[in-house]
Short mmCIF file of C-alpha atoms and ligand atoms in Angstrom, two decimals:
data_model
loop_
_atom_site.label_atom_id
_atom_site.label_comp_id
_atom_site.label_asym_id
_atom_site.label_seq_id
_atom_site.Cartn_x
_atom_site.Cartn_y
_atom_site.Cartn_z
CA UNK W 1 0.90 28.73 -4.84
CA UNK W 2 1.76 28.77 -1.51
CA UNK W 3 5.63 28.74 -0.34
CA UNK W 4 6.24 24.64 -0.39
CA UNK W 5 8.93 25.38 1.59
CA UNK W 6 7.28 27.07 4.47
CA UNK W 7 7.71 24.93 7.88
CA UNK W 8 7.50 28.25 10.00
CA UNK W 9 3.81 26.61 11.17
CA UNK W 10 5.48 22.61 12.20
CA UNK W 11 6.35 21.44 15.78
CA UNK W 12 9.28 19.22 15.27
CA UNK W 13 11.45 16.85 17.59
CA UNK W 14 14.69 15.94 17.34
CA UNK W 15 16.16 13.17 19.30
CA UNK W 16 20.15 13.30 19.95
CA UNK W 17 19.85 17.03 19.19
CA UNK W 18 22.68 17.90 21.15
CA UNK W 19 24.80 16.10 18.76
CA UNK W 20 26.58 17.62 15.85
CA UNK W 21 24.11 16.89 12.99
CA UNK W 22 21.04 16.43 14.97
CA UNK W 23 21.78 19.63 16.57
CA UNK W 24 23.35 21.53 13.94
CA UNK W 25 19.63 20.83 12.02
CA UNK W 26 17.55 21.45 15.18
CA UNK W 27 19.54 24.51 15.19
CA UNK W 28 19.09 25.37 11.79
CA UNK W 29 15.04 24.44 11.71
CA UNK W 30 14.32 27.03 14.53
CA UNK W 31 15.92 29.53 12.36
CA UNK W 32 13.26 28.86 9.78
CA UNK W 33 10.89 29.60 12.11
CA UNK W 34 9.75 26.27 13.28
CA UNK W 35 8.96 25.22 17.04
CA UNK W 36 11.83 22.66 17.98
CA UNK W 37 11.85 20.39 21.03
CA UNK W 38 15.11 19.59 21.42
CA UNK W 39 15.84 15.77 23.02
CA UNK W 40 18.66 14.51 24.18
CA UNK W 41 20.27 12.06 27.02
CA UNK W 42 21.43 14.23 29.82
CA UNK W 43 19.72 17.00 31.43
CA UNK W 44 22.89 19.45 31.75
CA UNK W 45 23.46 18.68 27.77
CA UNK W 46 19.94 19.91 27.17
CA UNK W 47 19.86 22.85 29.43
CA UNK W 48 23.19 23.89 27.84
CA UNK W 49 21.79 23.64 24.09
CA UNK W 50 18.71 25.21 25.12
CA UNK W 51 21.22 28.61 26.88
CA UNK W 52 22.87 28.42 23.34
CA UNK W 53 19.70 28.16 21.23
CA UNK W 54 17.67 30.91 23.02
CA UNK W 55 19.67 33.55 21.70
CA UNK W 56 18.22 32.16 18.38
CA UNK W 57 14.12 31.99 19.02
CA UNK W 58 11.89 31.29 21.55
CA UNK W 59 10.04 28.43 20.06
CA UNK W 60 11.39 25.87 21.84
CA UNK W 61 11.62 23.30 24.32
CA UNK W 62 13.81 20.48 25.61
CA UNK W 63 13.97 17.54 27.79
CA UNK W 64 16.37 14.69 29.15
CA UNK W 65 14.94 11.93 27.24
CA UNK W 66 16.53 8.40 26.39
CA UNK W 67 15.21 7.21 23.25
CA UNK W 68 15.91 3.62 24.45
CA UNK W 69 13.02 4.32 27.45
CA UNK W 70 9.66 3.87 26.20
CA UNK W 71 8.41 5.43 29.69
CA UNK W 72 10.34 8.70 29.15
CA UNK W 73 9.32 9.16 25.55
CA UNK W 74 5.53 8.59 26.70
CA UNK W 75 5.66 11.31 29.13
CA UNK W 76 7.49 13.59 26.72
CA UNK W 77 5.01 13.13 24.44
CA UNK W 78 2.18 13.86 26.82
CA UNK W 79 4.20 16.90 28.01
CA UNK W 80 4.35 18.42 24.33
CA UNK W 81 1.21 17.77 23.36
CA UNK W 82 -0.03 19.54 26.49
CA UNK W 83 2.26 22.36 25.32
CA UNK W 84 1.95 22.31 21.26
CA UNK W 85 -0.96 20.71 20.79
CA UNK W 86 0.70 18.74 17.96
CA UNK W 87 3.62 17.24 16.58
CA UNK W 88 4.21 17.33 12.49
CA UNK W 89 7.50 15.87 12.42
CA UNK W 90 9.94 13.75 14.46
CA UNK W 91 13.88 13.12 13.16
CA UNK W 92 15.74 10.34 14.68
CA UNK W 93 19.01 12.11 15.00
CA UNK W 94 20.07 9.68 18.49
CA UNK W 95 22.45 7.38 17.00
CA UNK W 96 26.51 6.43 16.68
CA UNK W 97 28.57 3.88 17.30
CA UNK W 98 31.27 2.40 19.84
CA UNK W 99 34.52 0.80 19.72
CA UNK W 100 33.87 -2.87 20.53
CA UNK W 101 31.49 -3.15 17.92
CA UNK W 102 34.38 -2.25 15.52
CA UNK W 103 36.59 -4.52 14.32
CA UNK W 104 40.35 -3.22 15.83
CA UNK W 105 43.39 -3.03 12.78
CA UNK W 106 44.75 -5.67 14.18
CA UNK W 107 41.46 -7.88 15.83
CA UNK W 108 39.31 -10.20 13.24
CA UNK W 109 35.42 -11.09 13.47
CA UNK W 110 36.31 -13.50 16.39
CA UNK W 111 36.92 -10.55 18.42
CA UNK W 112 33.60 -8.81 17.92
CA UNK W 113 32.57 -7.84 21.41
CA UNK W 114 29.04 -9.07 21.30
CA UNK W 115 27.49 -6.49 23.96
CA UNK W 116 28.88 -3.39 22.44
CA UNK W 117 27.98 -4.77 18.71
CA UNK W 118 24.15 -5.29 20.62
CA UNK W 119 24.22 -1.74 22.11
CA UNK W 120 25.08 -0.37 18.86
CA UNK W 121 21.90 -2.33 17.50
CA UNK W 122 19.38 -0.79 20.38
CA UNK W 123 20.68 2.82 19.47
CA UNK W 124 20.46 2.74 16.24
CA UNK W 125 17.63 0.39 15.28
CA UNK W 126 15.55 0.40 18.67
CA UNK W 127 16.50 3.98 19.38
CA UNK W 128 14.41 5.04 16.04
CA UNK W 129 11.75 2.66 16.49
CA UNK W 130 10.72 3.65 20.08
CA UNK W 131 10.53 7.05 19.14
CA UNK W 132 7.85 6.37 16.13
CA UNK W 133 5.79 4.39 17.96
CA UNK W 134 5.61 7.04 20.35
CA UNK W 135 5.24 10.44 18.28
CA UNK W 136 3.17 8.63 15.44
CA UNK W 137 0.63 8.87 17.74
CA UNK W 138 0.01 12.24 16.73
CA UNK W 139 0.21 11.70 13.24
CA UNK W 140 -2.12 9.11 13.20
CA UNK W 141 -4.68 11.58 15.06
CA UNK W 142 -3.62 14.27 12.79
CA UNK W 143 -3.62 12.31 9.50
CA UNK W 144 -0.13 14.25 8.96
CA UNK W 145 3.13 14.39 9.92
CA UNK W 146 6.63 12.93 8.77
CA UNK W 147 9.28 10.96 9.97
CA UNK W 148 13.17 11.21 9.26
CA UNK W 149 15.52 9.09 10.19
CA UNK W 150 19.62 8.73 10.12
CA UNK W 151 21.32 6.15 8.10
CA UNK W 152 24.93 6.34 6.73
CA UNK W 153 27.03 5.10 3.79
CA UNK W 154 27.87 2.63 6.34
CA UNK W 155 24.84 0.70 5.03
CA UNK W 156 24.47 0.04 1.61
CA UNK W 157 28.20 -1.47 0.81
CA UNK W 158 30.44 -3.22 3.04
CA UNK W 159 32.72 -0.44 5.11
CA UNK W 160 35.60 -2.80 6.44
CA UNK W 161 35.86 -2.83 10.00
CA UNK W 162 32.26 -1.29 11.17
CA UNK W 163 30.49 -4.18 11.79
CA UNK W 164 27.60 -3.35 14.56
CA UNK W 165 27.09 0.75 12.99
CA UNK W 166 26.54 -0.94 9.20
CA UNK W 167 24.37 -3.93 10.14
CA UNK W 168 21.90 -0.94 12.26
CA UNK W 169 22.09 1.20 9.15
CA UNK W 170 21.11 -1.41 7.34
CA UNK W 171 18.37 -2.15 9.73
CA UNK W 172 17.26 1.99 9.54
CA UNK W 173 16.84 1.90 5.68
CA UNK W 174 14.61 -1.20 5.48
CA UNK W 175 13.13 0.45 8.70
CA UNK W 176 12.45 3.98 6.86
CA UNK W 177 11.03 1.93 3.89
CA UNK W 178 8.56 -0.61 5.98
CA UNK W 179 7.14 2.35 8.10
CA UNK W 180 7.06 4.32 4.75
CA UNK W 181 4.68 1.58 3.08
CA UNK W 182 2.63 0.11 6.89
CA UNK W 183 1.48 4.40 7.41
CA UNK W 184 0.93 5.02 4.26
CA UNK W 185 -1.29 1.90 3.15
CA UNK W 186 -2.76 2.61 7.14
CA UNK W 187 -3.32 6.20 7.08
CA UNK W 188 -3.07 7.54 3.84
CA UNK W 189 -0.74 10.15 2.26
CA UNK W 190 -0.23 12.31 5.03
CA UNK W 191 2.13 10.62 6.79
CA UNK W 192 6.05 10.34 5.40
CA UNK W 193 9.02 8.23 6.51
CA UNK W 194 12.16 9.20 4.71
CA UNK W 195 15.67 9.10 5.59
CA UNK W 196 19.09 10.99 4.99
CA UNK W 197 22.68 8.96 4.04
CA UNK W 198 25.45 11.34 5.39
CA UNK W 199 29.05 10.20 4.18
CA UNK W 200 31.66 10.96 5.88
CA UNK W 201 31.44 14.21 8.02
CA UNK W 202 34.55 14.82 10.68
CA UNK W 203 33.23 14.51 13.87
CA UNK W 204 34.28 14.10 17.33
CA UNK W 205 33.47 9.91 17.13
CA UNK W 206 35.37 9.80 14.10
CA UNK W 207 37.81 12.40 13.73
CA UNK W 208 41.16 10.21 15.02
CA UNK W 209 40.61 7.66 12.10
CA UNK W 210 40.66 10.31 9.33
CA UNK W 211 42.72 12.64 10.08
CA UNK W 212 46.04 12.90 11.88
CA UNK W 213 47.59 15.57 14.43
CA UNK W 214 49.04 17.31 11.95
CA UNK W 215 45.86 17.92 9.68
CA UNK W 216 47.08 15.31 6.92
CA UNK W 217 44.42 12.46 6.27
CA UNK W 218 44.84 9.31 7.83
CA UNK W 219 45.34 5.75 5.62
CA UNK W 220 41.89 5.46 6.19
CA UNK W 221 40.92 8.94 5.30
CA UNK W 222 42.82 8.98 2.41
CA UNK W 223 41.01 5.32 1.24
CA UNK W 224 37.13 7.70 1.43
CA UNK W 225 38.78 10.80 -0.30
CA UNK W 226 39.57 8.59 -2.32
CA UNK W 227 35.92 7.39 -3.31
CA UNK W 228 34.18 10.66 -2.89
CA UNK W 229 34.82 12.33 -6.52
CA UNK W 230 33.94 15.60 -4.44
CA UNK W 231 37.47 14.58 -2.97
CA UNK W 232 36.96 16.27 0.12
CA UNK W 233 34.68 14.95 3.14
CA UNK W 234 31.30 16.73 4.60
CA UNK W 235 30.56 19.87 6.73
CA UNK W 236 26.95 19.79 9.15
CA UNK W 237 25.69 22.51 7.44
CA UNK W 238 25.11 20.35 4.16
CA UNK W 239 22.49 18.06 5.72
CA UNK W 240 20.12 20.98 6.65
CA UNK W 241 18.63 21.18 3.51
CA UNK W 242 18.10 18.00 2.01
CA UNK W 243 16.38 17.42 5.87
CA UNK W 244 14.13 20.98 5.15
CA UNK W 245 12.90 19.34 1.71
CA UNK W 246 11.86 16.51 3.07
CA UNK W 247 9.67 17.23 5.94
CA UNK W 248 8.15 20.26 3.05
CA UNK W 249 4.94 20.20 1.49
CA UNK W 250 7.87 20.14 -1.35
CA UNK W 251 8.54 16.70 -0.69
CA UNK W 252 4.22 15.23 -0.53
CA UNK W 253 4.79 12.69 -2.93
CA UNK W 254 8.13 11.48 -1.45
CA UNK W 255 8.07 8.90 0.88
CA UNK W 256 10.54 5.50 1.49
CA UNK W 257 13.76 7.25 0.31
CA UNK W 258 16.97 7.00 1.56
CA UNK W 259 18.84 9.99 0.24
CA UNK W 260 22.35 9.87 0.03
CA UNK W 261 24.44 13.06 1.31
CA UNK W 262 27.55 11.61 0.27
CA UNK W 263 29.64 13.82 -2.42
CA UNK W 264 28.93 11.09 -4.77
CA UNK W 265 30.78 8.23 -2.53
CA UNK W 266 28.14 5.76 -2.70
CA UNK W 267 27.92 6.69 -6.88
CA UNK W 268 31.41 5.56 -7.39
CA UNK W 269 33.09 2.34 -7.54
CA UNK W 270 36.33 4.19 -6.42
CA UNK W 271 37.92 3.51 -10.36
P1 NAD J 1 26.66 12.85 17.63
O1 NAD J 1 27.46 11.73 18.17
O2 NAD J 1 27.29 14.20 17.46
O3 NAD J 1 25.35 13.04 18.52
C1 NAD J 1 24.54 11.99 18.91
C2 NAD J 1 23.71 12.48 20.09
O4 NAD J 1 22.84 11.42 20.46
C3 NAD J 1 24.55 12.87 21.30
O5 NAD J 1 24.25 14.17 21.73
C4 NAD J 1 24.16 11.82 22.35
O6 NAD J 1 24.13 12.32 23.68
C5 NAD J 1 22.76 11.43 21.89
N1 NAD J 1 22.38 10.12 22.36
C6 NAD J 1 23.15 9.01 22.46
N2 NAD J 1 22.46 8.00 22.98
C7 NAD J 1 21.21 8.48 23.23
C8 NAD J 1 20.03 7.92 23.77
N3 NAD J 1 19.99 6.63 24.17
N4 NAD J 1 18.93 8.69 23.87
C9 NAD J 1 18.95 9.99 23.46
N5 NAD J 1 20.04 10.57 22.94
C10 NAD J 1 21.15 9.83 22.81
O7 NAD J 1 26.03 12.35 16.25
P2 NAD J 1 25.57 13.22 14.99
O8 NAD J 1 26.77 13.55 14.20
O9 NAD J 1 24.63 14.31 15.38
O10 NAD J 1 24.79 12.10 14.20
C11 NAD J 1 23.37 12.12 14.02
C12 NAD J 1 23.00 10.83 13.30
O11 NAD J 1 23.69 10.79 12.05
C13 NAD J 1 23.40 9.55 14.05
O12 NAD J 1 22.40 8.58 13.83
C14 NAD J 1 24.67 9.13 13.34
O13 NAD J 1 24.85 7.75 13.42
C15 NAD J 1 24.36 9.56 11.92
N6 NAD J 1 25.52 9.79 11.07
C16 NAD J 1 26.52 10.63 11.46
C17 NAD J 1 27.61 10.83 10.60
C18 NAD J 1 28.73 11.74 11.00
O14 NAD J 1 29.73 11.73 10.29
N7 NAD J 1 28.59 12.52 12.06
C19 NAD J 1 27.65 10.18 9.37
C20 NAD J 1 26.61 9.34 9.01
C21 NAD J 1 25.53 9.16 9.86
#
């Protein structure tokens, strides 16, 4: 049988792949010998990655691309196709969240600013839609191809405070399920929509609410270690492969999930 594993053949974009997960598994998929087109919002962010992933292989490509612009993804997708002549997989990697749609330690739910909870929305929810409609295109033609998408343990339980970022989660995994069932009742097998649930991985967003100056955890740090029994939080690297599975000819029966990458946080009621 032939290596299930093998993506060394697929032409895969990644939106908001100069970010630290999106990236790090761009990065990591073009080290398995797939081509990567690597999207992102700015143009000096993408020429940057590109510099940086070069040194790494030479299939790829890149381009400034807001995944809130239907215009911009139609002409990127008309540009790779010209180039690739395909597209097998797309990951939704844009994503994140911003202060106003938080709820402050001191602010309640009548301080909710309602423009940053509605931006939060369009990235998240919008900003993986757009994108589908767009590369699906070429599944459709193709009869093949797979979708992944972002959510986050911010979705299936109530995360105090995160208001906007958990109702758009929400919105991904019913999102990842409906486009899961409408291609493949549609098209057939070939097509996949899955997603990945990180937990909580330190990043630049949300490094200053876990953990403090001095390296000790924050109140709110301490209240996840607390409900991950792996007692310690994530590191990039640790989405790569649950990502590689799923857009494998290991995963062709496998489509609707939302997999949880989550050191057992969403597993355990925390007693
Ligand atoms: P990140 O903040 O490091 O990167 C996000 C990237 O998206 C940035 O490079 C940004 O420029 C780009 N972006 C923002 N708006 C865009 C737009 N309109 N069009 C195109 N690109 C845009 O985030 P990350 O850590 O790589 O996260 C990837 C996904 O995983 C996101 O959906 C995030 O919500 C989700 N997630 C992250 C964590 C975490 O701890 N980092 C946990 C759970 C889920």
């Amino acid at each position: 049988m032939n290596n299930l594993f093998d993506i060394s053949d697929k032409v895969i974009v990644v939106t908001g792949a100069a970010g630290v997960l999106a990236g790090g598994t761009a990065k990591y998929l073009l080290e398995q010998g797939a081509h990567v087109v690597f999207l992102d919002l700015h143009q000096n962010k993408i020429d940057s990655v590109l510099d940086e992933m070069k040194t790494v292989s030479d299939k790829l490509s890149g381009y400034a691309c807001n995944v809130l612009d239907q215009a911009a993804l139609d002409s990127v997708y008309h540009q790779i196709m010209q180039d690739c002549g395909r597209v097998d997989v797309l990951i939704n990697g844009a994503g994140g969240n911003m202060p106003g749609a938080t709820i402050g330690p001191e602010q309640d739910i009548t301080d909710l600013n309602i423009e940053d909870y509605s931006k939060v929305l369009d990235l998240n929810l919008k900003g993986s839609v757009l994108p589908t409609m767009t590369f699906v295109k070429a599944f459709i033609q193709q009869r093949k191809g797979c979708i992944v998408n972002f959510s986050s343990m911010a979705s299936p339980q109530a995360l105090t405070r995160v208001l906007g970022y958990s109702n758009a989660k929400a919105g991904v995994d019913n999102l990842t399920r409906w486009m899961a069932t409408e291609l493949a009742l549609k098209y057939g097998d070939g097509i996949r929509v899955n997603a990945v649930a990180p937990g909580f991985f330190v990043s630049n967003q949300n490094r200053a609410l876990l953990i403090n100056d001095d390296g000790s955890y924050t109140e709110r740090g301490n209240q996840v270690i607390n409900k991950t029994p792996f007692r310690r939080f994530g590191e990039s690297h640790e989405v790569f492969g649950t990502i590689h599975y799923l857009i494998s000819d290991a995963a062709s029966f496998v489509t609707g999930t939302v997999v949880p990458i989550d050191g057992g946080f969403s597993s355990f009621t925390g007693v």
